[in-house]
CSV table of C-alpha atoms in Angstrom, one decimal:
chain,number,residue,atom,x,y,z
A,1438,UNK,CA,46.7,85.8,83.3
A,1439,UNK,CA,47.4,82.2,84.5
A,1440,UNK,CA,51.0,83.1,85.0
A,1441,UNK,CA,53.4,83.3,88.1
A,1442,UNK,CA,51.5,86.1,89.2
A,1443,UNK,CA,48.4,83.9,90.0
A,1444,UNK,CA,50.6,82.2,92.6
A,1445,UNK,CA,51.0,83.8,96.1
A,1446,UNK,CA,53.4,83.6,99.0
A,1447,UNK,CA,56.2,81.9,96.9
A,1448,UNK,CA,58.3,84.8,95.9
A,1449,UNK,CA,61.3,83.5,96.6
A,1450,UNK,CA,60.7,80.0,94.4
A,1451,UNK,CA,59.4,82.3,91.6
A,1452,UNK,CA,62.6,84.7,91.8
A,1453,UNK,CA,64.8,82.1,90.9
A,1454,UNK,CA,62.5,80.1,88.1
A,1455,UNK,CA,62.5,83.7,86.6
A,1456,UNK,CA,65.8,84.5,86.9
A,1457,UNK,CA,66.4,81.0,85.0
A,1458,UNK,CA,64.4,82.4,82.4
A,1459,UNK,CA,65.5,85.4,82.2
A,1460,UNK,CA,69.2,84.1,82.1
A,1461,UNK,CA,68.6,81.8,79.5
A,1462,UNK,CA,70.5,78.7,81.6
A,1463,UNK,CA,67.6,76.3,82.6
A,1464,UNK,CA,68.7,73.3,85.1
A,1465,UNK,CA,68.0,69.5,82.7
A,1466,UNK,CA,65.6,68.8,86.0
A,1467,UNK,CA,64.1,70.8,88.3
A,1468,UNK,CA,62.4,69.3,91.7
A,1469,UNK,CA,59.6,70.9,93.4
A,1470,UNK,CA,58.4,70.4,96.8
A,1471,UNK,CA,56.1,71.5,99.6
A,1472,UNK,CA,52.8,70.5,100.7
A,1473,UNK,CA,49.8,70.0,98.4
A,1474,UNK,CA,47.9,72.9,97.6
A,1475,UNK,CA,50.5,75.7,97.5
A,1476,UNK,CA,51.3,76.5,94.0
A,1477,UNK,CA,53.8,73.9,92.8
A,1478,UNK,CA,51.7,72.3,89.5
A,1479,UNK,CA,50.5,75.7,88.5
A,1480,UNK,CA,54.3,76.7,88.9
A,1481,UNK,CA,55.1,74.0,86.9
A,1482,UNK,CA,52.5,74.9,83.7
A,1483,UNK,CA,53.5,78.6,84.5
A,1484,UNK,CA,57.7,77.9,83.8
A,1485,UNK,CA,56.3,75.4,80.6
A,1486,UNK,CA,54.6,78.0,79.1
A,1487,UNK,CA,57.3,81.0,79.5
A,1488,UNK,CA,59.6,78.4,78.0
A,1489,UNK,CA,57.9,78.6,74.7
A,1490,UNK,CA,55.5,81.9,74.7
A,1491,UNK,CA,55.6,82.7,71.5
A,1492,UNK,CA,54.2,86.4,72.1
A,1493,UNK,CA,56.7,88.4,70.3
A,1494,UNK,CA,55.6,86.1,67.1
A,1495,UNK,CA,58.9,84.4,66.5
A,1496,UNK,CA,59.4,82.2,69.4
A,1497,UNK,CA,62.6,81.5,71.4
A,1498,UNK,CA,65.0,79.3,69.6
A,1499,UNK,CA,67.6,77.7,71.7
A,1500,UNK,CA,71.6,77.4,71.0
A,1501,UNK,CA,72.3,73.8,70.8
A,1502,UNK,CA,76.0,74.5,69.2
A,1503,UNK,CA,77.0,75.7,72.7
A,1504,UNK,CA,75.9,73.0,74.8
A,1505,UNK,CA,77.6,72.5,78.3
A,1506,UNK,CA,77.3,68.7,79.6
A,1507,UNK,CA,76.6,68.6,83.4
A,1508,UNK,CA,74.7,66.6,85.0
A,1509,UNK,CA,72.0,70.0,86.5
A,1510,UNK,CA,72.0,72.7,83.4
A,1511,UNK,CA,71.6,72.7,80.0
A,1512,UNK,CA,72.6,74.6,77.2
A,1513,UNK,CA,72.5,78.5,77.4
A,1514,UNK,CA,70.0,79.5,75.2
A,1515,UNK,CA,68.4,82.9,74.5
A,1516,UNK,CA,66.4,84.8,77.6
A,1517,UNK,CA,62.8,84.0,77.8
A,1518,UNK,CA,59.6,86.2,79.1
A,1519,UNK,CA,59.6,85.9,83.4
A,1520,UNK,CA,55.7,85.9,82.7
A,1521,UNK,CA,54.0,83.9,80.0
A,1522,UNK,CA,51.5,86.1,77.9
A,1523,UNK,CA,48.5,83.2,78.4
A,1524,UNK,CA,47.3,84.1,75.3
A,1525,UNK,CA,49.1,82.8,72.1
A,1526,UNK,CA,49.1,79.5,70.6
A,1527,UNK,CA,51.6,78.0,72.7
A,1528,UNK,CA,49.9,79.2,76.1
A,1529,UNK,CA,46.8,78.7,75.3
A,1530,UNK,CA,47.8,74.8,74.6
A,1531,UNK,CA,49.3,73.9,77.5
A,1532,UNK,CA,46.4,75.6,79.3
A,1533,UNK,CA,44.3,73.2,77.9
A,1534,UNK,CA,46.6,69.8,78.2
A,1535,UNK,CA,46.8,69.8,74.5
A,1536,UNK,CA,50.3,70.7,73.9
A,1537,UNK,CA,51.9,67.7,72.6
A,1538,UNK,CA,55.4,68.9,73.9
A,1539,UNK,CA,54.0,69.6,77.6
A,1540,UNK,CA,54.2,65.5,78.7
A,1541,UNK,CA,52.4,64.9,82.3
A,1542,UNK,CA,52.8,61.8,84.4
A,1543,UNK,CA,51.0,61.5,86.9
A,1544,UNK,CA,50.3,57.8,89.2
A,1545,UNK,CA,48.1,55.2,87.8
A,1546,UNK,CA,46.4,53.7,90.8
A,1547,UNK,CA,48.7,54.3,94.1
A,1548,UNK,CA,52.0,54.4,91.6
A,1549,UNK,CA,54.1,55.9,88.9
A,1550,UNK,CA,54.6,52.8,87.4
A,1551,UNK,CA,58.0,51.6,85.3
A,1552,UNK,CA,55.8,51.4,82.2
A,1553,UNK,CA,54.5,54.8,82.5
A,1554,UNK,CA,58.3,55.9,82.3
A,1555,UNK,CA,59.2,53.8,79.7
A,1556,UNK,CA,56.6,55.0,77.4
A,1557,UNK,CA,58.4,58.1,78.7
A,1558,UNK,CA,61.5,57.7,77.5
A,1559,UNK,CA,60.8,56.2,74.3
A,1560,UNK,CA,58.9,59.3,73.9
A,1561,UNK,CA,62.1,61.8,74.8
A,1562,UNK,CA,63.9,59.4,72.0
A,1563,UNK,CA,62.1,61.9,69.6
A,1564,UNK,CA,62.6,65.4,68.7
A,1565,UNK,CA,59.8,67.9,69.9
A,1566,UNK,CA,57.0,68.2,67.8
A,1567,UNK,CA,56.3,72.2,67.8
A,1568,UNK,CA,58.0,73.3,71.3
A,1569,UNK,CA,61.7,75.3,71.7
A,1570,UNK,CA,61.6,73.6,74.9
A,1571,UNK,CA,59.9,70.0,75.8
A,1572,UNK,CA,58.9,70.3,79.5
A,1573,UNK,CA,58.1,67.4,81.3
A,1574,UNK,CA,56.4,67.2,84.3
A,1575,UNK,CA,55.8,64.6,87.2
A,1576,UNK,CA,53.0,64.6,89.8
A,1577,UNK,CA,53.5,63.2,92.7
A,1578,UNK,CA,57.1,61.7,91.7
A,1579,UNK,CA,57.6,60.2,95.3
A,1580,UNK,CA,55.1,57.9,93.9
A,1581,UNK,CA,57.4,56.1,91.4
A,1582,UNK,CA,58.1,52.6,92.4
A,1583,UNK,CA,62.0,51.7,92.4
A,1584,UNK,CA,62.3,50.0,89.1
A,1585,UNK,CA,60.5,53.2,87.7
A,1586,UNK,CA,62.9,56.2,89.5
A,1587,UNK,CA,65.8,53.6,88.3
A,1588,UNK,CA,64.6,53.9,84.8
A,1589,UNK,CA,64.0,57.8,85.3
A,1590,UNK,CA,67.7,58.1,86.7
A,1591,UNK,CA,68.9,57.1,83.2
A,1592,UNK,CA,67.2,60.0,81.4
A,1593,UNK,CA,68.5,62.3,84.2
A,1594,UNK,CA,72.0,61.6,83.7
A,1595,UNK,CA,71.7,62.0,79.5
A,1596,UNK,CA,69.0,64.8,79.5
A,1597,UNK,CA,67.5,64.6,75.9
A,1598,UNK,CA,68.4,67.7,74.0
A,1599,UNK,CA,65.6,71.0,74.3
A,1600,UNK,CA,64.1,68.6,77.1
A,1601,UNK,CA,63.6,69.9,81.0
A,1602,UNK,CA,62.0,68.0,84.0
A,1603,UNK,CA,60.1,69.0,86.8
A,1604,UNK,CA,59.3,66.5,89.6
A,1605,UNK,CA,56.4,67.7,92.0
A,1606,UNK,CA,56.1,65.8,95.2
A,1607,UNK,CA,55.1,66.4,98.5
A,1608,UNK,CA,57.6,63.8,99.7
A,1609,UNK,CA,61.0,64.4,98.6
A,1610,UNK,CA,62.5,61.8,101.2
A,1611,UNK,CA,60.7,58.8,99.2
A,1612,UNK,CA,62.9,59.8,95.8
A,1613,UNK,CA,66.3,58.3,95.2
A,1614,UNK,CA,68.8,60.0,96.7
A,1615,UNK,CA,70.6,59.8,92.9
A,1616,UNK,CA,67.1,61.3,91.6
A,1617,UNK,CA,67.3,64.3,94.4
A,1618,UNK,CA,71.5,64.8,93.5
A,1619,UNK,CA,70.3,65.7,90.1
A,1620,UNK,CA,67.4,67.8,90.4
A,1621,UNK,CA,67.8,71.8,91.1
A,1622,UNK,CA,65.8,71.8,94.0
A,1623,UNK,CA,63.0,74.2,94.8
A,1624,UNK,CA,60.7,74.4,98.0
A,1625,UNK,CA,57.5,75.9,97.9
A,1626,UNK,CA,56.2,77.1,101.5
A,1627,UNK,CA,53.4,76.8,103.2
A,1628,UNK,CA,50.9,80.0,102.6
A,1629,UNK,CA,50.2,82.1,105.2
A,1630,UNK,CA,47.1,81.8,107.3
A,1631,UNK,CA,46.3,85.9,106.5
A,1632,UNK,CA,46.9,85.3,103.0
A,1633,UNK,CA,44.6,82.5,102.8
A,1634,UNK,CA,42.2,84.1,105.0
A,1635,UNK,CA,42.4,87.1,102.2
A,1636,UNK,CA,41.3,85.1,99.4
A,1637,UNK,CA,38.5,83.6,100.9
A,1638,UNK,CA,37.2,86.6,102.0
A,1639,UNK,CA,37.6,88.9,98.8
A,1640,UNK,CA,37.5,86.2,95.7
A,1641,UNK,CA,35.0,84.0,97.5
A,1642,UNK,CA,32.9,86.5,100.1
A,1643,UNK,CA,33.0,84.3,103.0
A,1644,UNK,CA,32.5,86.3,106.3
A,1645,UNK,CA,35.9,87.2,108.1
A,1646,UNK,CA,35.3,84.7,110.8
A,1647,UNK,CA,34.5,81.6,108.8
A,1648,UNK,CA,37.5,82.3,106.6
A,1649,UNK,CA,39.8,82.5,110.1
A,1650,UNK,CA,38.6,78.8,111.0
A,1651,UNK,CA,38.9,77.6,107.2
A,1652,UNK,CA,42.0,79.3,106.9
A,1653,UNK,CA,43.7,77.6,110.2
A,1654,UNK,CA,42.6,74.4,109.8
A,1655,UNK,CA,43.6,74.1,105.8
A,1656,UNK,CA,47.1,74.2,107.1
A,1657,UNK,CA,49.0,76.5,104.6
A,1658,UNK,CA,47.3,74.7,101.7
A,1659,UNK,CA,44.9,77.3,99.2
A,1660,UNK,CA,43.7,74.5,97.6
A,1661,UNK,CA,42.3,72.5,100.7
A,1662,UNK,CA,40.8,76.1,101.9
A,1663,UNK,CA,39.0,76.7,98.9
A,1664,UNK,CA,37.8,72.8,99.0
A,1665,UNK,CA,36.5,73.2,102.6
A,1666,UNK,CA,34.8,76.7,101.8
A,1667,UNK,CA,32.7,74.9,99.8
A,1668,UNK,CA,32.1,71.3,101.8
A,1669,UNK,CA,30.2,72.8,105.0
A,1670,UNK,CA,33.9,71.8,107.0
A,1671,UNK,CA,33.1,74.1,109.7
A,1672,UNK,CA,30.6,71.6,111.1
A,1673,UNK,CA,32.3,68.5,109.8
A,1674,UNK,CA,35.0,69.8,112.2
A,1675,UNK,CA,33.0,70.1,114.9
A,1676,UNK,CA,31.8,66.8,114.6
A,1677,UNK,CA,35.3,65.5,114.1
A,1678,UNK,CA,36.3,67.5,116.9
A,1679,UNK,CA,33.7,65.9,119.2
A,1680,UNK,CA,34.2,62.6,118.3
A,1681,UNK,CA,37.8,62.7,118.9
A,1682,UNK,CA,37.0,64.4,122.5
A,1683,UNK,CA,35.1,60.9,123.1
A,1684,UNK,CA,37.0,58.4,121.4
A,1685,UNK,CA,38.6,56.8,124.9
A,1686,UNK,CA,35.6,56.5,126.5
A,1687,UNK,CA,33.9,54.5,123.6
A,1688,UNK,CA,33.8,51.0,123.4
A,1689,UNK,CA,35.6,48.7,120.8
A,1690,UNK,CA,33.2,48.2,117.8
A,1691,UNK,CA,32.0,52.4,118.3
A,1692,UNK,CA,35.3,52.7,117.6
A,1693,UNK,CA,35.9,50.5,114.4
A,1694,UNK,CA,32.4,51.9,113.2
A,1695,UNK,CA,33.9,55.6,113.1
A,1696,UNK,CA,37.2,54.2,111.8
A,1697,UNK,CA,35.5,52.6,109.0
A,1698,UNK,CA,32.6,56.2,108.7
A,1699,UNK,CA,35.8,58.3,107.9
A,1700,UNK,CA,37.5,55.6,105.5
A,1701,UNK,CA,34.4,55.6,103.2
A,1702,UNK,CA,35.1,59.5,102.0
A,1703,UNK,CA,38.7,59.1,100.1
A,1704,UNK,CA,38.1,62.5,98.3
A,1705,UNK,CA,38.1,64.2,101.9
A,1706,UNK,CA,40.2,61.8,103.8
A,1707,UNK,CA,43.3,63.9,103.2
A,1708,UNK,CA,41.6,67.2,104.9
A,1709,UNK,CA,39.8,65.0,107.6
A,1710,UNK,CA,43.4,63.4,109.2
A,1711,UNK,CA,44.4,67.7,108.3
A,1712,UNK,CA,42.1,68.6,110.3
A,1713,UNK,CA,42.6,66.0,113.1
A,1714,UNK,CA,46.2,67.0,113.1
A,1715,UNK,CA,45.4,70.8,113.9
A,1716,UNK,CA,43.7,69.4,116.9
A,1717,UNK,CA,45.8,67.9,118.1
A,1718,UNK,CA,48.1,70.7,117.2
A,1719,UNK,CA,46.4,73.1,119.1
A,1720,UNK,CA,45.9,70.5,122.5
A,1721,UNK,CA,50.0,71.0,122.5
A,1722,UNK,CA,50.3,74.3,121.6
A,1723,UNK,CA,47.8,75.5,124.4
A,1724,UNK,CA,50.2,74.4,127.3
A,1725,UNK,CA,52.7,76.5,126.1
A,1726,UNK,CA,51.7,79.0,123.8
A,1727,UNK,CA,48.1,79.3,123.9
A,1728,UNK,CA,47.5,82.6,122.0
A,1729,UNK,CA,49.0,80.6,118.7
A,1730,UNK,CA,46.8,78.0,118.9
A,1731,UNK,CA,43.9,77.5,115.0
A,1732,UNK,CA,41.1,77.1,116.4
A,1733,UNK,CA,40.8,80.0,118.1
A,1734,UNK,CA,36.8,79.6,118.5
A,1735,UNK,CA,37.3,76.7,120.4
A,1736,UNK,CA,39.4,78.3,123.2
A,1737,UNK,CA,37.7,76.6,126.5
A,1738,UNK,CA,37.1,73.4,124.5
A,1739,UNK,CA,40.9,73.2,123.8
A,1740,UNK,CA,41.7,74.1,127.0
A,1741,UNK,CA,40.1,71.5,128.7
A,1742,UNK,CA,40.9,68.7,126.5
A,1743,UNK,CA,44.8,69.8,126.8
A,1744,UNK,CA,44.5,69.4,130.3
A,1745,UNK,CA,43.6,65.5,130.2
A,1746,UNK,CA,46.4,64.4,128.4
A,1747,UNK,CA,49.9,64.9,129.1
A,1748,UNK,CA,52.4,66.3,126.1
A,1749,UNK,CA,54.1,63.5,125.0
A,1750,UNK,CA,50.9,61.9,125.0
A,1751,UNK,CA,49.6,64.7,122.3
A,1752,UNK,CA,52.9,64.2,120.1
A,1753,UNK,CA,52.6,60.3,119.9
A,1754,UNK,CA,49.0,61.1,118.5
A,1755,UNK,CA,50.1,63.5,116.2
A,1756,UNK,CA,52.3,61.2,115.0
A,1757,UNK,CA,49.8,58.3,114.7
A,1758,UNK,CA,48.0,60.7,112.5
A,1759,UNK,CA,51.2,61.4,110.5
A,1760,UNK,CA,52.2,57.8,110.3
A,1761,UNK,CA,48.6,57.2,109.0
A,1762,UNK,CA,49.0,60.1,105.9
A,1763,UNK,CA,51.9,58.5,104.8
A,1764,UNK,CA,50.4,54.9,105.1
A,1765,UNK,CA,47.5,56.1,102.9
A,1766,UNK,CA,50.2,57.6,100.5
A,1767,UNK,CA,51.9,54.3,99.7
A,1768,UNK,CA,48.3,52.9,99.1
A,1769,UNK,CA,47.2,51.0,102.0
A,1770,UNK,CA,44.1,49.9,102.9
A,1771,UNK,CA,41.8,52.8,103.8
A,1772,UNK,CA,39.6,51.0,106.3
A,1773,UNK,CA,42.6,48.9,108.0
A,1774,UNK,CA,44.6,52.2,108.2
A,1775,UNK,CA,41.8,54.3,109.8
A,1776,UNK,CA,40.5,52.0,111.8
A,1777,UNK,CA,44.0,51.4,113.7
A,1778,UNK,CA,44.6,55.0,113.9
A,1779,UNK,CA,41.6,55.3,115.9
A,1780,UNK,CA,41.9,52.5,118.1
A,1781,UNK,CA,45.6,54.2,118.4
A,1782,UNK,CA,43.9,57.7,119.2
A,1783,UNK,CA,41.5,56.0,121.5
A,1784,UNK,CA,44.3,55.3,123.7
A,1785,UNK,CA,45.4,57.6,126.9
């Protein structure tokens, strides 16, 4: 069933959005963060859908006459299934993104933009169509523009009746403070290496070594695992891997070429800089803890590349590489962006 139990390694966020359920007290807005690729969305579709699982036939009808005002919960209202059934009416429509009471917003373009959240709010102005419970949710919410988190702030502070939110970012630190002060806040982790390793291996039969390298170098993410399983990124990272060996002994436009090569791909730009990162990653972590270090095939490569550069050396390219993920984010230019993080990466 496409329920909570579909999500793994986030027991503790689960606990509590099931205890919410179970309770009957749901916060107005709930905010969920963590990387991408570790369960938040399908947490979000899981909690809309246990809101208004109508399994036992009758639904769950809320309490409106006992409504407490604060600015993070709503009105107690009766105890709802922990785990959606999946297979009534109401599960099977938001399932499908054909729930009229399940509202996504997701950016248009690089942003959430202010017209996207007033169309919002004029929505909210009306009752529910067929839900007990109106969720909302809000993909990648760090990328509302001001005007549009001031213009969400307003429905946080008067919550429409039998209406919840759910902001999914990545980036919690590019919200409004005020947007973050009224949001029940709940962090998703990063998923274990084994556990990743585990699915690739039993639901998708790759061999236990290849799902070790895939595993490491998605970075806690399923989602970019299961992407890379199926994109050959063993060798892409080996190329990476060598070009990024090379990159200070190549000359000026060699350099812009492969800036402008990787920039070309937007799909898998996000897992290349990933996988960059872990590189560099490992070049720190093999002068001081070397048996930690992802990819664990490439020992006596690693070694010797840690050797030529000193540490604070590594961590300024690891942030260039950061600094470049959140450029991208905000909706730079591709080509500009990569192309100055390699000339960056290029230098020693």
């Amino acid at each position: 069933m496409p329920g909570f139990e579909s999500i793994i390694d986030q027991e503790r966020p689960i606990r509590i959005l099931t205890t919410f359920l179970q309770k009957g007290t749901i916060p107005h807005a709930l905010l969920f963060t963590g990387i991408e690729g570790v369960g938040k969305e399908r947490a979000a579709a899981a909690f809309a859908m246990a809101c208004n699982c109508t399994r036992d036939g009758t639904g769950y009808i809320p309490d409106w006459e006992n409504t407490r005002k604060t600015n993070r919960c709503s009105a107690p209202i009766r105890p709802m299934p922990a785990i959606p059934c999946g297979d009534c009416k109401s599960c099977r429509k938001i399932q499908t993104h054909n729930h009229p009471d399940i509202i996504r917003v997701k950016p248009s373009g690089p942003f959430i933009k202010i017209d996207q959240i007033r169309t919002l709010c004029q929505a909210l102005t009306m009752r529910p169509y067929e839900a007990n419970i109106r969720v909302v949710i809000i993909s990648d919410a760090q990328a509302m523009n001001p005007a549009a988190g001031n213009a969400l702030l307003k429905v946080l502070e008067e919550p429409p009746a039998r209406t919840h939110l759910i902001l999914v970012t990545e980036h919690p630190s590019d919200l409004l403070p005020t947007i973050i002060s009224r949001c029940q806040h709940i962090r998703f982790k990063p998923i274990s290496q084994k556990n990743i390793e585990s699915v690739l291996v039993r639901l998708h039969g790759l061999n236990p070594a290849d799902a070790q390298i895939i595993a490491g170098m998605a970075g806690g993410s399923l989602s970019r695992a299961l992407g890379m399983y199926g994109s050959n990124w063993i060798n892409r990272r080996n190329w990476l891997i060598n070009e990024l060996d090379n990159l200070s002994a190549g000359p000026s436009n060699r350099l812009l070429a492969f800036g402008e090569q990787l920039s070309k791909n937007k799909e898998m730009l996000p897992a290349v800089l990933e996988v960059m990162k872990s590189w560099m990653r490992d070049l720190v972590i093999e002068k001081v803890y070397p048996d930690k270090i992802i990819n664990q095939d490439l020992t006596a490569t690693i070694r010797q590349a840690s050797r030529k550069m000193s540490m604070d050396l590594l961590l300024e390219k690891i942030e260039t590489i950061q600094s470049t993920q959140h450029a991208i984010k905000a909706g730079t230019n591709l080509r500009l962006a990569m192309e100055a993080m390699v000339l960056k990466l290029a230098q020693v």
